């Protein structure tokens, strides 16, 4: 039943909470990427309502994703690129 | 009307269909190429090569399927096969240049930079973007790739697995390690944002 998760995560409470927080840590990426199943979501949400460290980990992971999706500037495509692609395609038989 | 294989199409029809279906992906594709090569000329070449390959295989592309994922996959393979050797090394990150700015009184304690839109805030936004870019560019290319595909382009794990030719489990573990690595790089900056306080 208990799956061992080898990577180190945040410190866990001493009272046998360990394996549950480990499971939550494994679900973090799935949650922020919208890849968690309905069951995983409710398991996750129930847990973080009561567990502050896991709640905080979730906040941090969301913030990290938001830094990339919201702040990384897109580079502008050179205007000549579409034209040269079209030109090269037209001369391809 | 001809069959969907495209083999019966005239060259003009084929070209028109090619442009209509695949050129809209130019912007994300160029951005992906730039994040892989970290060089505008290399990105330009890589994207051109990708479109030429796609054109050659366009008869095998099923209309209505995921054109974006298909092109990303071709580009990523071209990058690995031919481009990786000659592309430039990732830029080194120098936090000291921006560190002072973030630690200054101007931005400290705001608790969030997105709330106002004055010029000063916009320049802070620019700096955040620059900082994220530097941190990302300093990651190994495999890590950079999964973060771009997932967080910037919004591909699903399944699409990423197809683009990268790796199992979904590997997508997940690579993404997890990539984020840990990015987190480390951004640590100083993050602290100034109250991220770790
Ligand atoms: Zn917990």
XYZ file of N, CA and C and ligand atoms in Angstrom:
871
model
N 0.842 -1.204 0.000
C 0.000 0.000 0.000
C 0.874 1.250 0.000
N 1.909 1.191 0.817
C 2.749 2.371 0.918
C 3.771 2.398 -0.221
N 3.662 3.392 -1.070
C 4.644 3.464 -2.146
C 5.786 4.375 -1.727
N 6.976 3.861 -1.883
C 8.156 4.641 -1.478
C 8.512 5.641 -2.563
N 8.640 6.849 -2.162
C 8.986 7.902 -3.094
C 10.395 8.354 -2.747
N 11.290 8.196 -3.664
C 12.700 8.330 -3.314
C 13.174 9.770 -3.204
N 12.490 10.665 -3.918
C 13.017 12.024 -3.892
C 12.637 12.748 -2.600
N 13.513 13.615 -2.203
C 13.273 14.348 -0.971
C 12.276 15.476 -1.196
N 11.315 15.569 -0.334
C 10.377 16.678 -0.414
C 10.407 17.447 0.897
N 9.410 18.266 1.096
C 9.423 19.090 2.299
C 9.320 18.223 3.557
N 9.709 18.814 4.662
C 9.654 18.071 5.918
C 8.212 17.690 6.234
N 8.073 16.541 6.774
C 6.734 16.037 7.020
C 6.493 15.939 8.513
N 5.238 15.958 8.875
C 4.921 15.855 10.293
C 5.271 14.458 10.804
N 5.424 14.377 12.110
C 5.971 13.136 12.695
C 4.917 12.044 12.881
N 3.673 12.404 12.726
C 2.627 11.502 13.203
C 2.062 10.554 12.146
N 2.943 9.936 11.383
C 2.439 8.966 10.419
C 1.750 9.605 9.225
N 1.917 10.898 9.086
C 1.387 11.623 7.942
C 2.222 11.372 6.695
N 3.379 10.756 6.936
C 4.433 10.738 5.923
C 3.981 10.245 4.542
N 3.425 9.069 4.508
C 3.127 8.505 3.198
C 2.056 9.320 2.471
N 1.148 9.888 3.216
C 0.117 10.683 2.562
C 0.694 11.963 1.938
N 1.562 12.641 2.652
C 2.191 13.835 2.093
C 3.082 13.489 0.893
N 3.677 12.318 0.953
C 4.464 11.877 -0.199
C 3.587 11.700 -1.430
N 2.437 11.126 -1.209
C 1.510 10.938 -2.335
C 1.063 12.280 -2.886
N 0.832 13.215 -1.996
C 0.421 14.554 -2.425
C 1.535 15.216 -3.241
N 2.776 15.048 -2.778
C 3.907 15.635 -3.502
C 3.984 15.088 -4.925
N 3.659 13.813 -5.067
C 3.683 13.214 -6.404
C 2.585 13.758 -7.300
N 1.535 14.264 -6.684
C 0.404 14.762 -7.477
C 0.531 16.247 -7.835
N 1.520 16.915 -7.237
C 1.632 18.366 -7.430
C 1.654 18.787 -8.894
N 2.533 18.160 -9.665
C 2.648 18.554 -11.066
C 1.360 18.234 -11.833
N 0.802 17.057 -11.545
C -0.455 16.691 -12.206
C -1.536 17.727 -11.930
N -1.568 18.206 -10.694
C -2.588 19.185 -10.321
C -2.392 20.505 -11.065
N -1.182 21.031 -11.043
C -1.001 22.350 -11.671
C -1.056 22.267 -13.198
N -0.836 21.079 -13.740
C -0.896 20.929 -15.193
C -2.264 20.460 -15.671
N -3.199 20.334 -14.763
C -4.538 19.899 -15.163
C -4.581 18.462 -15.643
N -3.677 17.623 -15.139
C -3.608 16.240 -15.608
C -4.115 15.246 -14.565
N -4.570 15.745 -13.417
C -5.022 14.833 -12.371
C -6.442 14.349 -12.648
N -6.708 13.105 -12.304
C -8.056 12.572 -12.467
C -8.973 13.197 -11.410
N -10.261 13.005 -11.584
C -11.224 13.549 -10.613
C -10.932 13.031 -9.209
N -10.627 11.743 -9.120
C -10.324 11.161 -7.806
C -9.060 11.768 -7.209
N -8.048 11.904 -8.051
C -6.801 12.501 -7.565
C -7.031 13.935 -7.096
N -7.851 14.636 -7.845
C -8.139 16.026 -7.456
C -8.805 16.112 -6.097
N -9.788 15.257 -5.866
C -10.496 15.384 -4.592
C -9.619 14.897 -3.436
N -8.825 13.861 -3.696
C -7.870 13.408 -2.685
C -6.906 14.541 -2.328
N -6.393 15.183 -3.370
C -5.434 16.262 -3.199
C -6.061 17.439 -2.443
N -7.215 17.866 -2.906
C -7.851 19.048 -2.309
C -8.253 18.820 -0.856
N -8.719 17.617 -0.568
C -9.066 17.303 0.818
C -7.833 17.397 1.711
N -6.720 16.866 1.207
C -5.503 16.864 2.005
C -4.978 18.275 2.258
N -4.914 19.092 1.211
C -4.287 20.410 1.417
C -5.167 21.350 2.233
N -6.421 20.998 2.409
C -7.250 21.804 3.311
C -6.789 21.667 4.752
N -6.131 20.550 5.036
C -5.741 20.298 6.421
C -4.244 20.330 6.648
N -3.473 20.296 5.571
C -2.021 20.175 5.721
C -1.339 21.424 5.164
N -0.805 22.232 6.054
C -0.201 23.495 5.640
C 1.033 23.309 4.739
N 1.968 22.410 5.094
C 3.124 22.252 4.202
C 2.734 21.870 2.775
N 1.785 20.990 2.633
C 1.356 20.586 1.289
C 0.614 21.722 0.590
N -0.180 22.461 1.359
C -0.846 23.639 0.798
C 0.182 24.619 0.252
N 1.236 24.848 1.039
C 2.280 25.781 0.604
C 3.045 25.273 -0.617
N 3.324 23.978 -0.625
C 4.001 23.415 -1.799
C 3.176 23.635 -3.056
N 1.889 23.462 -2.912
C 0.996 23.663 -4.060
C 1.039 25.114 -4.537
N 0.998 26.045 -3.590
C 1.076 27.458 -3.957
C 2.377 27.764 -4.699
N 3.464 27.222 -4.183
C 4.769 27.483 -4.796
C 4.849 26.911 -6.208
N 4.307 25.726 -6.366
C 4.371 25.089 -7.679
C 3.524 25.862 -8.695
N 2.385 26.360 -8.248
C 1.548 27.166 -9.142
C 2.257 28.461 -9.530
N 2.924 29.057 -8.543
C 3.643 30.299 -8.807
C 4.756 30.073 -9.829
N 5.449 28.962 -9.655
C 6.545 28.646 -10.583
C 6.030 28.511 -12.011
N 4.951 27.777 -12.156
C 4.377 27.616 -13.499
C 3.938 28.968 -14.059
N 3.351 29.800 -13.183
C 2.885 31.110 -13.617
C 4.017 32.027 -14.054
N 5.180 31.847 -13.464
C 6.319 32.677 -13.861
C 6.694 32.406 -15.308
N 6.631 31.145 -15.700
C 6.968 30.816 -17.086
C 5.824 31.204 -18.020
N 4.604 30.793 -17.667
C 3.496 31.038 -18.596
C 3.131 32.517 -18.669
N 3.339 33.245 -17.575
C 2.899 34.626 -17.562
C 3.977 35.664 -17.785
N 5.228 35.292 -17.638
C 6.273 36.320 -17.684
C 7.335 36.123 -18.749
N 7.453 34.892 -19.242
C 8.482 34.683 -20.249
C 8.042 35.360 -21.544
N 8.888 36.259 -22.030
C 8.501 37.007 -23.213
C 8.633 36.150 -24.466
N 7.676 36.303 -25.345
C 7.754 35.605 -26.620
C 8.634 36.413 -27.565
N 9.415 35.718 -28.369
C 10.227 36.423 -29.343
C 9.383 36.672 -30.593
N 9.696 37.773 -31.264
C 8.935 38.152 -32.452
C 9.485 37.415 -33.668
N 8.597 36.811 -34.411
C 9.026 36.101 -35.619
C 9.441 37.126 -36.679
N 10.629 36.963 -37.262
C 11.040 37.890 -38.322
C 10.046 37.829 -39.485
N 9.722 39.007 -40.022
C 8.714 39.040 -41.090
C 9.138 38.240 -42.308
N 10.435 38.193 -42.527
C 10.921 37.515 -43.723
C 10.748 35.997 -43.658
N 10.544 35.471 -42.450
C 10.556 34.012 -42.305
C 9.411 33.333 -43.051
N 8.194 33.825 -42.863
C 7.051 33.209 -43.550
C 7.228 33.301 -45.059
N 7.748 34.448 -45.520
C 7.942 34.634 -46.955
C 8.959 33.654 -47.517
N 10.059 33.480 -46.782
C 11.068 32.572 -47.341
C 10.611 31.117 -47.256
N 9.811 30.789 -46.249
C 9.258 29.425 -46.218
C 8.357 29.192 -47.434
N 7.460 30.168 -47.685
C 6.568 30.030 -48.849
C 7.362 29.914 -50.144
N 8.383 30.754 -50.261
C 9.179 30.739 -51.487
C 9.876 29.397 -51.684
N 10.446 28.884 -50.598
C 11.181 27.613 -50.725
C 10.238 26.457 -51.018
N 9.031 26.535 -50.466
C 8.056 25.480 -50.729
C 7.602 25.495 -52.191
N 7.408 26.727 -52.687
C 6.936 26.818 -54.073
C 7.960 26.304 -55.074
N 9.231 26.430 -54.711
C 10.223 25.924 -55.654
C 10.525 24.444 -55.440
N 9.906 23.850 -54.409
C 10.059 22.410 -54.195
C 9.067 21.663 -55.072
N 9.541 20.685 -55.781
C 8.646 19.941 -56.675
C 7.936 18.833 -55.916
N -14.060 17.157 -55.984
C -13.138 17.239 -54.834
C -12.263 15.996 -54.765
N -11.049 16.186 -54.431
C -10.133 15.058 -54.422
C -10.136 14.364 -53.058
N -9.496 13.237 -52.996
C -9.400 12.473 -51.754
C -8.507 13.211 -50.774
N -8.607 12.812 -49.520
C -7.863 13.549 -48.505
C -6.371 13.203 -48.455
N -5.943 12.236 -49.232
C -4.526 11.891 -49.194
C -3.668 13.020 -49.730
N -4.241 13.847 -50.583
C -3.472 14.974 -51.094
C -2.653 14.617 -52.322
N -2.574 13.324 -52.613
C -1.732 12.941 -53.745
C -2.330 13.389 -55.077
N -3.648 13.534 -55.080
C -4.298 13.942 -56.310
C -4.348 15.452 -56.460
N -3.923 16.159 -55.434
C -3.993 17.611 -55.488
C -2.941 18.162 -56.432
N -3.281 19.265 -57.057
C -2.264 19.975 -57.833
C -1.291 20.615 -56.855
N -0.147 20.990 -57.375
C 0.834 21.612 -56.486
C 0.276 22.885 -55.841
N -0.480 23.641 -56.616
C -1.054 24.877 -56.069
C -1.999 24.576 -54.913
N -2.822 23.533 -55.100
C -3.776 23.177 -54.040
C -3.046 22.670 -52.800
N -2.045 21.866 -53.064
C -1.271 21.331 -51.945
C -0.580 22.462 -51.175
N 0.030 23.377 -51.917
C 0.708 24.495 -51.262
C -0.263 25.327 -50.436
N -1.432 25.561 -51.011
C -2.424 26.378 -50.308
C -2.864 25.684 -49.024
N -3.061 24.367 -49.110
C -3.487 23.629 -47.920
C -2.383 23.599 -46.877
N -1.182 23.412 -47.348
C -0.022 23.402 -46.461
C 0.087 24.714 -45.693
N -0.017 25.803 -46.445
C 0.099 27.113 -45.803
C -1.041 27.359 -44.825
N -2.236 26.965 -45.213
C -3.394 27.215 -44.351
C -3.324 26.401 -43.055
N -2.823 25.188 -43.168
C -2.838 24.326 -41.983
C -1.606 24.468 -41.113
N -0.471 24.726 -41.732
C 0.768 24.672 -40.951
C 1.400 26.032 -40.648
N 1.181 27.015 -41.501
C 1.813 28.312 -41.209
C 1.280 29.005 -39.949
N 0.012 28.761 -39.553
C -0.422 29.372 -38.288
C 0.399 28.944 -37.070
N 1.160 27.865 -37.202
C 1.971 27.389 -36.076
C 3.333 28.093 -36.047
N 3.566 28.950 -37.039
C 4.888 29.577 -37.164
C 5.349 30.267 -35.881
N 4.467 31.023 -35.272
C 4.874 31.784 -34.082
C 5.322 30.884 -32.922
N 4.485 29.938 -32.463
C 4.961 29.055 -31.393
C 6.182 28.222 -31.801
N 6.228 27.851 -33.072
C 7.343 27.027 -33.536
C 8.661 27.808 -33.495
N 8.596 29.056 -33.925
C 9.791 29.893 -33.890
C 10.235 30.137 -32.453
N 9.267 30.365 -31.580
C 9.606 30.563 -30.171
C 10.245 29.324 -29.565
N 9.722 28.169 -29.923
C 10.310 26.912 -29.441
C 11.736 26.772 -29.962
N 11.909 27.044 -31.241
C 13.238 26.953 -31.842
C 14.212 27.906 -31.175
N 13.718 29.093 -30.871
C 14.588 30.066 -30.226
C 14.980 29.613 -28.818
N 14.028 29.042 -28.091
C 14.343 28.574 -26.734
C 15.270 27.370 -26.748
N 15.259 26.615 -27.824
C 16.189 25.490 -27.929
C 17.579 25.955 -28.326
N 17.656 26.822 -29.328
C 18.959 27.200 -29.874
C 19.547 28.428 -29.192
N 18.673 29.254 -28.611
C 19.086 30.510 -27.981
C 19.796 31.431 -28.967
N 19.382 31.346 -30.208
C 20.004 32.173 -31.234
C 18.986 32.405 -32.352
N 18.809 33.659 -32.733
C 17.759 33.971 -33.700
C 18.029 33.388 -35.085
N 19.281 33.443 -35.524
C 19.596 32.897 -36.842
C 19.417 31.388 -36.867
N 19.883 30.741 -35.806
C 19.710 29.288 -35.723
C 18.232 28.917 -35.679
N 17.457 29.709 -34.933
C 16.023 29.441 -34.846
C 15.390 29.578 -36.227
N 15.804 30.613 -36.935
C 15.327 30.831 -38.292
C 15.604 29.628 -39.197
N 16.838 29.163 -39.190
C 17.215 28.016 -40.016
C 16.438 26.763 -39.621
N 16.332 26.559 -38.307
C 15.673 25.358 -37.802
C 14.194 25.333 -38.200
N 13.558 26.483 -38.133
C 12.144 26.546 -38.499
C 11.961 26.319 -40.002
N 12.830 26.909 -40.807
C 12.743 26.698 -42.259
C 12.914 25.228 -42.600
N 13.902 24.632 -41.961
C 14.155 23.216 -42.206
C 12.950 22.366 -41.804
N 12.349 22.731 -40.691
C 11.177 22.003 -40.207
C 10.033 22.070 -41.214
N 9.786 23.256 -41.750
C 8.703 23.390 -42.718
C 9.008 22.646 -44.023
N 10.264 22.646 -44.418
C 10.604 21.913 -45.644
C 10.402 20.409 -45.451
N 10.811 19.915 -44.285
C 10.574 18.499 -43.996
C 9.087 18.202 -43.943
N 8.354 19.070 -43.290
C 6.909 18.871 -43.185
C 6.274 18.847 -44.569
N 6.795 19.673 -45.453
C 6.247 19.705 -46.812
C 6.486 18.377 -47.527
N 7.672 17.854 -47.348
C 8.000 16.578 -47.979
C 7.105 15.444 -47.476
N 6.720 15.541 -46.214
C 5.911 14.470 -45.627
C 4.436 14.851 -45.504
N 4.068 15.922 -46.176
C 2.713 16.446 -45.983
C 1.636 15.459 -46.430
N 1.944 14.623 -47.413
C 0.984 13.615 -47.863
C 0.637 12.632 -46.754
N 1.535 12.501 -45.805
C 1.313 11.543 -44.717
C 0.680 12.196 -43.500
N 0.565 13.497 -43.578
C -0.056 14.214 -42.460
C -1.567 14.128 -42.606
N -2.230 13.634 -41.562
C -3.676 13.498 -41.630
C -4.330 14.830 -41.301
N -5.111 15.277 -42.243
C -5.796 16.552 -42.078
C -6.660 16.532 -40.817
N -6.648 17.649 -40.108
C -7.488 17.732 -38.921
C -6.836 17.181 -37.673
N -5.682 16.526 -37.813
C -4.988 16.082 -36.603
C -4.119 17.228 -36.085
N -3.408 16.981 -35.036
C -2.716 18.045 -34.322
C -1.471 18.547 -35.072
N -1.686 19.567 -35.895
C -0.599 20.111 -36.712
C 0.521 20.679 -35.846
N 0.130 21.297 -34.759
C 1.131 21.926 -33.901
C 2.057 20.878 -33.290
N 1.473 19.824 -32.746
C 2.299 18.771 -32.145
C 3.181 18.103 -33.194
N 2.615 17.923 -34.393
C 3.369 17.294 -35.471
C 4.598 18.124 -35.845
N 4.408 19.428 -36.017
C 5.530 20.309 -36.361
C 6.550 20.401 -35.225
N 6.070 20.464 -34.013
C 6.991 20.514 -32.872
C 7.854 19.259 -32.833
N 7.246 18.130 -33.177
C 7.984 16.875 -33.159
C 9.073 16.876 -34.250
N 8.709 17.350 -35.429
C 9.697 17.425 -36.515
C 10.838 18.363 -36.124
N 10.475 19.491 -35.557
C 11.501 20.471 -35.182
C 12.437 19.916 -34.111
N 11.840 19.264 -33.136
C 12.661 18.704 -32.056
C 13.613 17.631 -32.596
N 13.138 16.814 -33.540
C 14.016 15.803 -34.130
C 15.121 16.437 -34.965
N 14.773 17.475 -35.724
C 15.806 18.177 -36.500
C 16.849 18.777 -35.584
N 16.379 19.322 -34.503
C 17.304 19.937 -33.553
C 18.274 18.895 -33.005
N 17.736 17.754 -32.614
C 18.595 16.708 -32.043
C 19.562 16.161 -33.088
N 19.039 15.898 -34.287
C 19.862 15.233 -35.290
C 20.953 16.110 -35.868
N 20.601 17.352 -36.162
C 21.563 18.136 -36.923
C 22.027 19.399 -36.236
N 21.173 19.909 -35.378
C 21.405 21.265 -34.918
C 22.174 21.354 -33.624
N 21.969 20.329 -32.820
C 22.442 20.419 -31.450
C 23.939 20.681 -31.374
N 24.675 20.017 -32.280
C 26.134 20.143 -32.222
C 26.589 21.572 -32.454
N 25.931 22.205 -33.456
C 26.447 23.522 -33.809
C 25.787 24.678 -33.057
N 24.709 24.378 -32.331
C 24.060 25.486 -31.635
C 24.905 25.956 -30.461
N 24.665 27.191 -30.096
C 25.530 27.802 -29.090
C 25.234 27.310 -27.681
N 26.176 27.455 -26.842
C 26.007 27.059 -25.437
C 25.003 27.983 -24.744
N 24.295 27.438 -23.755
C 23.374 28.289 -23.006
C 24.100 29.468 -22.375
N 23.410 30.593 -22.387
C 23.999 31.785 -21.781
C 24.169 31.575 -20.278
N 25.245 32.084 -19.773
C 25.449 32.007 -18.322
C 24.580 33.062 -17.630
N 24.089 32.682 -16.487
C 23.209 33.601 -15.767
C 24.022 34.458 -14.821
N 23.731 35.728 -14.845
C 24.373 36.593 -13.881
C 23.302 37.286 -13.049
N 23.075 36.743 -11.871
C 22.022 37.296 -11.026
C 22.385 38.656 -10.455
N 23.680 38.890 -10.327
C 24.087 40.101 -9.615
C 23.569 41.369 -10.296
N 23.387 41.308 -11.611
C 22.921 42.493 -12.324
C 21.531 42.931 -11.888
N 20.673 41.979 -11.654
C 19.291 42.336 -11.330
C 19.008 42.276 -9.840
N 19.879 41.586 -9.128
C 19.656 41.373 -7.710
C 19.413 42.685 -6.966
N 20.287 43.624 -7.228
C 20.180 44.902 -6.549
C 18.837 45.560 -6.783
N 18.363 45.436 -7.971
C 17.086 46.057 -8.305
C 15.950 45.447 -7.493
N 15.926 44.147 -7.446
C 14.839 43.486 -6.727
C 14.895 43.762 -5.234
N 16.101 43.954 -4.742
C 16.225 44.169 -3.310
C 15.998 45.624 -2.910
N 15.852 46.471 -3.901
C 15.679 47.888 -3.578
C 14.291 48.141 -3.009
N 14.147 49.284 -2.394
C 12.885 49.615 -1.740
C 11.733 49.784 -2.727
N 12.082 50.058 -3.971
C 11.043 50.296 -4.963
C 10.045 49.159 -5.094
N 10.554 47.958 -5.038
C 9.656 46.842 -5.300
C 9.359 46.005 -4.070
N 10.147 46.211 -3.038
C 9.997 45.334 -1.888
C 8.647 45.512 -1.213
N 8.082 44.443 -0.797
C 6.878 44.500 0.009
C 5.612 44.820 -0.770
N 5.669 44.799 -2.057
C 4.458 45.063 -2.821
C 3.514 43.866 -2.811
N 4.079 42.709 -2.615
C 3.264 41.513 -2.507
C 2.620 41.103 -3.819
N 3.153 41.568 -4.904
C 2.554 41.228 -6.196
C 2.776 42.370 -7.142
N 3.176 42.085 -8.352
C 3.550 43.155 -9.260
C 2.518 43.346 -10.356
N 1.497 42.525 -10.367
C 0.587 42.568 -11.507
C -0.582 43.525 -11.290
N -0.631 44.146 -10.101
C -1.848 44.881 -9.782
C -1.930 46.245 -10.447
N -0.807 46.889 -10.659
C -0.856 48.207 -11.281
C -0.162 48.178 -12.623
N -0.387 49.214 -13.395
C 0.142 49.200 -14.751
C 0.988 50.419 -15.060
N 1.494 51.097 -14.038
C 2.325 52.252 -14.364
C 3.657 51.803 -14.971
N 4.415 52.770 -15.457
C 5.629 52.441 -16.186
C 6.615 51.661 -15.343
N 6.670 52.047 -14.076
C 7.642 51.388 -13.230
C 7.312 49.903 -13.097
N 6.028 49.622 -12.934
C 5.618 48.234 -12.818
C 5.907 47.458 -14.095
N 5.673 48.119 -15.223
C 5.968 47.434 -16.476
C 7.437 47.079 -16.598
N 8.293 47.984 -16.121
C 9.708 47.653 -16.218
C 10.071 46.539 -15.244
N 9.361 46.463 -14.132
C 9.571 45.333 -13.224
C 9.140 44.040 -13.904
N 7.999 44.110 -14.596
C 7.522 42.944 -15.343
C 8.569 42.477 -16.351
N 9.179 43.459 -17.033
C 10.222 43.114 -17.992
C 11.367 42.388 -17.318
N 11.739 42.920 -16.146
C 12.854 42.299 -15.436
C 12.514 40.888 -14.980
N 11.280 40.690 -14.550
C 10.881 39.339 -14.162
C 10.997 38.405 -15.364
N 10.492 38.885 -16.497
C 10.584 38.086 -17.715
C 12.022 37.755 -18.059
N 12.899 38.760 -17.943
C 14.318 38.538 -18.235
C 14.912 37.520 -17.282
N 14.522 37.642 -16.029
C 15.058 36.735 -15.014
C 14.596 35.293 -15.256
N 13.330 35.146 -15.578
C 12.805 33.808 -15.873
C 13.517 33.240 -17.105
N 13.708 34.096 -18.110
C 14.388 33.650 -19.323
C 15.818 33.201 -19.024
N 16.542 33.996 -18.213
C 17.926 33.623 -17.882
C 17.974 32.296 -17.149
N 17.062 32.139 -16.181
C 17.050 30.912 -15.399
C 16.730 29.715 -16.291
N 15.770 29.914 -17.161
C 15.365 28.836 -18.066
C 16.482 28.484 -19.042
N 17.123 29.516 -19.597
C 18.189 29.279 -20.563
C 19.386 28.565 -19.955
N 19.524 28.690 -18.641
C 20.655 28.053 -17.973
C 20.389 26.571 -17.695
N 19.155 26.124 -17.928
C 18.858 24.705 -17.702
C 19.361 23.861 -18.866
N 19.642 22.577 -18.609
C 19.959 21.666 -19.720
C 18.794 21.643 -20.717
N 19.110 21.419 -21.966
C 18.094 21.584 -23.013
C 16.895 20.648 -22.825
N 17.108 19.462 -22.308
C 15.982 18.549 -22.082
C 15.009 19.097 -21.046
N 15.550 19.749 -20.037
C 14.705 20.352 -19.008
C 13.974 21.571 -19.568
N 14.734 22.393 -20.296
C 14.153 23.570 -20.908
C 12.971 23.170 -21.803
N 13.197 22.108 -22.554
C 12.185 21.677 -23.511
C 10.861 21.320 -22.844
N 10.897 20.505 -21.792
C 9.630 20.096 -21.185
C 8.911 21.277 -20.547
N 9.661 22.205 -20.006
C 9.015 23.363 -19.389
C 8.359 24.252 -20.453
N 9.053 24.460 -21.553
C 8.472 25.236 -22.650
C 7.204 24.565 -23.184
N 7.308 23.268 -23.453
C 6.161 22.561 -24.024
C 4.969 22.594 -23.084
N 5.239 22.404 -21.805
C 4.147 22.312 -20.842
C 3.630 23.693 -20.429
N 4.510 24.538 -19.958
C 4.058 25.777 -19.331
C 3.841 26.917 -20.319
N 4.606 26.930 -21.386
C 4.442 28.021 -22.338
C 3.460 27.644 -23.442
N 3.573 26.436 -23.955
C 2.723 26.040 -25.085
C 1.488 25.249 -24.675
N 1.437 24.827 -23.425
C 0.237 24.166 -22.935
C -0.043 22.785 -23.518
N 0.990 22.097 -23.980
C 0.779 20.729 -24.447
C 0.424 19.819 -23.263
N -0.384 18.796 -23.530
C -0.683 17.802 -22.499
C 0.507 16.847 -22.369
N 0.514 16.082 -21.294
C 1.586 15.097 -21.110
C 1.618 14.112 -22.286
N 0.423 13.757 -22.737
C 0.341 12.800 -23.837
C 0.942 13.381 -25.121
N 0.624 14.627 -25.394
C 1.210 15.273 -26.573
C 2.722 15.408 -26.425
N 3.158 15.748 -25.232
C 4.595 15.880 -24.995
C 5.309 14.549 -25.210
N 4.667 13.483 -24.761
C 5.260 12.155 -24.941
C 5.451 11.854 -26.422
N 4.473 12.263 -27.235
C 4.581 12.020 -28.684
C 5.637 12.915 -29.321
N 5.653 14.163 -28.912
C 6.635 15.097 -29.484
C 8.059 14.635 -29.153
N 8.249 14.156 -27.936
C 9.600 13.829 -27.474
C 9.963 12.353 -27.638
N 9.004 11.543 -28.077
C 9.244 10.095 -28.204
C 9.683 9.460 -26.899
N 9.032 9.807 -25.839
C 9.333 9.191 -24.547
C 8.004 8.814 -23.874
N 8.033 7.829 -22.946
C 6.796 7.461 -22.249
C 6.299 8.601 -21.356
N 5.007 8.587 -21.068
C 4.424 9.638 -20.227
C 5.096 9.692 -18.852
N 5.447 8.519 -18.324
C 6.138 8.488 -17.032
C 7.438 9.274 -17.065
N 8.124 9.201 -18.189
C 9.373 9.956 -18.339
C 9.087 11.452 -18.480
N 8.013 11.784 -19.168
C 7.605 13.193 -19.248
C 7.418 13.741 -17.838
N 6.682 12.981 -17.031
C 6.394 13.442 -15.675
C 7.646 13.609 -14.836
N 8.522 12.614 -14.871
C 9.707 12.712 -14.016
C 10.657 13.798 -14.523
N 10.745 13.922 -15.854
C 11.626 14.964 -16.389
C 11.105 16.365 -16.052
N 9.803 16.514 -16.156
C 9.192 17.792 -15.821
C 9.405 18.125 -14.344
N 9.258 17.114 -13.520
C 9.446 17.310 -12.090
C 10.878 17.757 -11.779
N 11.838 17.079 -12.381
C 13.239 17.456 -12.142
C 13.550 18.821 -12.746
N 12.971 19.089 -13.903
C 13.199 20.382 -14.554
C 12.683 21.526 -13.679
N 11.519 21.306 -13.076
C 10.961 22.364 -12.236
C 11.780 22.569 -10.971
N 12.256 21.468 -10.402
C 13.124 21.611 -9.223
C 14.357 22.427 -9.570
N 14.890 22.151 -10.728
C 16.088 22.835 -11.176
C 15.807 24.319 -11.427
N 14.693 24.592 -12.064
C 14.312 25.983 -12.323
C 14.070 26.730 -11.014
N 13.443 26.025 -10.088
C 13.184 26.598 -8.766
C 14.487 27.050 -8.106
N 15.498 26.203 -8.190
C 16.803 26.552 -7.619
C 17.360 27.814 -8.258
N 17.283 27.846 -9.585
C 17.841 28.998 -10.303
C 17.115 30.292 -9.939
N 15.837 30.151 -9.685
C 15.044 31.348 -9.429
C 14.988 31.723 -7.959
N 15.706 30.959 -7.146
C 15.531 31.093 -5.709
C 15.745 32.525 -5.203
N 16.832 33.099 -5.620
C 17.133 34.445 -5.131
C 16.049 35.416 -5.520
N 15.688 35.324 -6.760
C 14.647 36.206 -7.256
C 13.338 35.935 -6.525
N 13.056 34.664 -6.325
C 11.798 34.283 -5.695
C 11.714 34.817 -4.274
N 12.817 34.777 -3.577
C 12.820 35.281 -2.206
C 12.405 36.738 -2.168
N 12.887 37.469 -3.138
C 12.538 38.883 -3.163
C 11.075 39.102 -3.487
N 10.431 38.099 -4.039
C 9.002 38.176 -4.329
C 8.142 37.696 -3.168
N 8.796 37.259 -2.082
C 8.044 36.730 -0.952
C 7.655 35.286 -1.149
N 8.275 34.663 -2.142
C 7.958 33.296 -2.512
C 8.414 32.309 -1.460
N 9.478 32.675 -0.763
C 10.070 31.722 0.191
C 10.098 32.260 1.612
N 9.398 33.353 1.832
C 9.557 34.025 3.110
C 8.795 33.311 4.216
Zn 0.632 16.975 3.612
